[in-house]
Short mmCIF file of C-alpha atoms in Angstrom, two decimals:
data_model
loop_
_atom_site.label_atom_id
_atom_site.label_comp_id
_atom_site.label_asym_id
_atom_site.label_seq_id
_atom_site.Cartn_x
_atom_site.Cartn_y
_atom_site.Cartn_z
CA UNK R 27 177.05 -30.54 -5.15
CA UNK R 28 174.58 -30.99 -7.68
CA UNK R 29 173.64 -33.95 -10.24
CA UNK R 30 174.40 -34.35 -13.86
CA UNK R 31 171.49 -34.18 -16.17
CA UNK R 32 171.91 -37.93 -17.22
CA UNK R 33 172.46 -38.26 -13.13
CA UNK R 34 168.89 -36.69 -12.76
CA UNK R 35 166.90 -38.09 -15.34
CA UNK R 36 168.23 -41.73 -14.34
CA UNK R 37 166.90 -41.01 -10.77
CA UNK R 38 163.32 -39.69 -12.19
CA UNK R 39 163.17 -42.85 -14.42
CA UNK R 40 163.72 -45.00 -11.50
CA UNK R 41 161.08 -43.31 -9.59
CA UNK R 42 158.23 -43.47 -12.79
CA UNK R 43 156.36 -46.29 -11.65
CA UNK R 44 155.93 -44.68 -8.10
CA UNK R 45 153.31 -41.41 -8.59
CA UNK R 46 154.15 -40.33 -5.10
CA UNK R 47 157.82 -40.34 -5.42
CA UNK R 48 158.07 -39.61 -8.88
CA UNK R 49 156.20 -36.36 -7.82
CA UNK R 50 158.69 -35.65 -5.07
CA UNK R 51 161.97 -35.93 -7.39
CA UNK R 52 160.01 -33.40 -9.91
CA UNK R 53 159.67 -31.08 -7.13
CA UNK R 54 162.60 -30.97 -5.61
CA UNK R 55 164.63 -30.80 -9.55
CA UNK R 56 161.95 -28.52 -10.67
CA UNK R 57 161.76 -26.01 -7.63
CA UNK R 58 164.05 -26.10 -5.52
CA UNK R 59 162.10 -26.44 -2.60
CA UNK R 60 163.60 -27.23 0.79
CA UNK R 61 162.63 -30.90 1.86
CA UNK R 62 160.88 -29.31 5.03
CA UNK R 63 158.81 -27.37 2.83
CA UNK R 64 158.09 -30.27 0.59
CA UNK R 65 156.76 -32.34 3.78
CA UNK R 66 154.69 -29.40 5.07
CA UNK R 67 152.55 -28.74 1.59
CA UNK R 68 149.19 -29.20 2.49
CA UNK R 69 146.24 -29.66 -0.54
CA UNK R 70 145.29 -25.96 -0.15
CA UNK R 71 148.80 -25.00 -0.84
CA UNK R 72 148.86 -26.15 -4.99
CA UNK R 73 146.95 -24.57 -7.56
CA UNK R 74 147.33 -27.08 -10.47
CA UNK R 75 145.08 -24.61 -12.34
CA UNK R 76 147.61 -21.89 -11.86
CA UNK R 77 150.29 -23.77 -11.88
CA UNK R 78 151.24 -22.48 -8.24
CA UNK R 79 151.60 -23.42 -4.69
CA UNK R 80 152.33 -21.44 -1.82
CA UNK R 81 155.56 -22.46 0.50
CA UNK R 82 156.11 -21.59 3.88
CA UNK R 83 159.85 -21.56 4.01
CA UNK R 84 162.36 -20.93 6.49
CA UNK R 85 160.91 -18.11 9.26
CA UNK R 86 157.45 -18.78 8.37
CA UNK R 87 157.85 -16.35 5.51
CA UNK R 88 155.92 -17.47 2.32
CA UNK R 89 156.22 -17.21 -0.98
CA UNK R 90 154.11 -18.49 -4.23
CA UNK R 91 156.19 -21.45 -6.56
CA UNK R 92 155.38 -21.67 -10.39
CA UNK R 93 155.38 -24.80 -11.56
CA UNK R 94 156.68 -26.13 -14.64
CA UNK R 95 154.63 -28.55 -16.92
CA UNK R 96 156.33 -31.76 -15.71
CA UNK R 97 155.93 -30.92 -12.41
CA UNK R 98 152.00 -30.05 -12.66
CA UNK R 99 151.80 -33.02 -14.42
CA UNK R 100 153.30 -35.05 -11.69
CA UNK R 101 151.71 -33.33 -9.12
CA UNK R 102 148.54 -34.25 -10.97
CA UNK R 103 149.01 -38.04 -11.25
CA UNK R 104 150.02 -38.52 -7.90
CA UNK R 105 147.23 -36.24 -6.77
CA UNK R 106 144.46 -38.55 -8.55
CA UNK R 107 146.02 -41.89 -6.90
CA UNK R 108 146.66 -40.10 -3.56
CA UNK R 109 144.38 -42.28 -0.70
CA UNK R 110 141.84 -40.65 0.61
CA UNK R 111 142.61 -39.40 3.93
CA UNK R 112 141.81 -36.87 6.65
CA UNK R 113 145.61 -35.48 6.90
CA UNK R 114 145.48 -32.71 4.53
CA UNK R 115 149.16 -32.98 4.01
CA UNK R 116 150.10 -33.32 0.41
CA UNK R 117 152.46 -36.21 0.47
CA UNK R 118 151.25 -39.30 2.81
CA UNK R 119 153.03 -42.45 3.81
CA UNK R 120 151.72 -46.15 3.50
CA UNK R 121 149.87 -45.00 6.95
CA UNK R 122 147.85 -42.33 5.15
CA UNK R 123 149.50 -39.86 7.39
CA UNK R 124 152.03 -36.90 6.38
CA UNK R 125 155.65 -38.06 5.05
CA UNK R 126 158.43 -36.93 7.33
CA UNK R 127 161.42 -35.60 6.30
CA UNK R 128 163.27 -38.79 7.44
CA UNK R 129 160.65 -40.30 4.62
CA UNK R 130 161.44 -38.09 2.06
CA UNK R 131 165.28 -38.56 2.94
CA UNK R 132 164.64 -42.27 2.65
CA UNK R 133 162.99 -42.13 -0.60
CA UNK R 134 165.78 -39.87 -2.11
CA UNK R 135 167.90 -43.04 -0.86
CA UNK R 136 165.72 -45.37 -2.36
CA UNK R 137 166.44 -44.11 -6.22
CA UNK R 138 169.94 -43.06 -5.62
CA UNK R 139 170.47 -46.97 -5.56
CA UNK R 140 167.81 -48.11 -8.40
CA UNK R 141 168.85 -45.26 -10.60
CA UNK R 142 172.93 -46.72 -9.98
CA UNK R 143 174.59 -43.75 -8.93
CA UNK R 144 177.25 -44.15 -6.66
CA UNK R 145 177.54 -40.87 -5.51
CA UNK R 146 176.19 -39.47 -2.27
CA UNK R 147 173.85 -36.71 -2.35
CA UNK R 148 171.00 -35.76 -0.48
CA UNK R 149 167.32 -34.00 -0.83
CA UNK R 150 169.52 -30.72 -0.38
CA UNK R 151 171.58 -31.58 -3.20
CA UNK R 152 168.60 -31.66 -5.28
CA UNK R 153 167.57 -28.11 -4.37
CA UNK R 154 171.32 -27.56 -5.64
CA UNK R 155 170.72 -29.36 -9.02
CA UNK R 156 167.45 -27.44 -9.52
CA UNK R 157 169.14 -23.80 -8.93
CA UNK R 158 172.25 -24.85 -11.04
CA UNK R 159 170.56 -25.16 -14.06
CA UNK R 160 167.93 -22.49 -13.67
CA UNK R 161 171.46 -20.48 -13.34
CA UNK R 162 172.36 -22.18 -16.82
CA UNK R 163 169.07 -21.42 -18.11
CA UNK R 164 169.43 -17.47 -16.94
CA UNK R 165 168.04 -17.05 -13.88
CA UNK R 166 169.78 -14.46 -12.26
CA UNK R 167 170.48 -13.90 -8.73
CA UNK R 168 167.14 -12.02 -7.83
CA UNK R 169 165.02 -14.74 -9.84
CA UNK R 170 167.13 -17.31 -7.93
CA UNK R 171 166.69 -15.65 -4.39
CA UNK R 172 162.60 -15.67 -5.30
CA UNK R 173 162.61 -19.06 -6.16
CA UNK R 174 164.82 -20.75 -3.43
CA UNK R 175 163.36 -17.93 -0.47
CA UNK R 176 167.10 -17.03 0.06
CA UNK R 177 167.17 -14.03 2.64
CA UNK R 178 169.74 -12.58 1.39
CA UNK R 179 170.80 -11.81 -2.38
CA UNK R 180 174.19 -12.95 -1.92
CA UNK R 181 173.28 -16.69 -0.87
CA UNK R 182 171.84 -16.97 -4.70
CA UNK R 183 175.29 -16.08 -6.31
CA UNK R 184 176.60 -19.72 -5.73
CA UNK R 185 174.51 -21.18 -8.18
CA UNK R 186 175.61 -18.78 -11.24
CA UNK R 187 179.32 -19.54 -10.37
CA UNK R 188 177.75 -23.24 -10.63
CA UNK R 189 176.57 -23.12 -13.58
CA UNK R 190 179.71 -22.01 -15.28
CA UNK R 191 181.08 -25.64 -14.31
CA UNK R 192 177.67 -27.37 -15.11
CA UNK R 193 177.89 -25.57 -18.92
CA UNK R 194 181.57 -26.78 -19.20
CA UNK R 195 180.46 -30.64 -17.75
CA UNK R 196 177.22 -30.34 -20.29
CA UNK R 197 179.83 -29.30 -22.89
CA UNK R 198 181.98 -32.00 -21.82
CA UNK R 199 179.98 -34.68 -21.96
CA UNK R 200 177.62 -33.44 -24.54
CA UNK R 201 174.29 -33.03 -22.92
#
């Protein structure tokens, strides 16, 4: 399941007056990272220079994320307001400690409900959104399976039968 584009940049607008969570929606849409991955980036891990950060995904394998602009920007903002603290952890709760996943789940919550959209999804359903329309953009499987740290090849295909129906729902409703 993945979001509409309208879905998506309702749920980013509800987060823009929140640096820390409006950098968490812009990671998870603009990478595809896993939400334990997001909650294990530590300040070493992002290159804002490079535009990069270093995962550590599933089976402590690594690999190096590009960012986009809007989600170096983001990263950025938040980065300048983050509190000072001596967890190195990226994102930090109102404790100055790391975020959990149950946080980051929470949060996800959070703007489902401000940005009105009645469907259920989840922080997993964002990685889906982000893959689906790198799929419509042209990534192809091998780009995908880089980007996402898929093991195997195969688990990428999903997303470029997905993004057949996201074209035709774009088409649809004209976005």
């Amino acid at each position: 399941m993945f979001l509409r584009v309208d879905e998506y940049m309702r749920l980013l607008n509800a987060a823009a007056g929140n640096s820390r969570d409006y950098a968490i929606l812009q990671l998870f849409l603009q990478t595809g990272i896993r939400v334990a991955e997001l909650t294990g980036l530590t300040l070493t891990d992002v290159d804002l220079e490079a535009g990069s950060m270093l995962v550590n995904g599933k089976g402590n394998k690594q690999r190096t994320i590009y960012l986009e602009k809007k989600a170096t920007q983001a990263l950025r903002a938040y980065l300048s307001d983050r509190p000072r603290s001596l967890d190195q952890h990226i994102f930090l709760n109102y404790q100055g400690t790391h975020l959990s996943v149950r946080g980051v789940m929470d949060i996800v919550e959070k703007y489902r409900k401000l940005a009105g959209i009645s469907k259920q999804f989840s922080c997993h359903s964002l990685r889906h959104t982000c893959a689906t329309y790198k799929a419509v953009k042209g990534y192809t499987p091998p780009d995908l399976q880089d980007l996402l740290g898929h093991k195997k090849p195969e688990t990428s295909l999903i997303y470029v039968h997905m993004a057949r129906d996201a074209r035709q729902l774009m088409q649809q409703t004209s976005l």
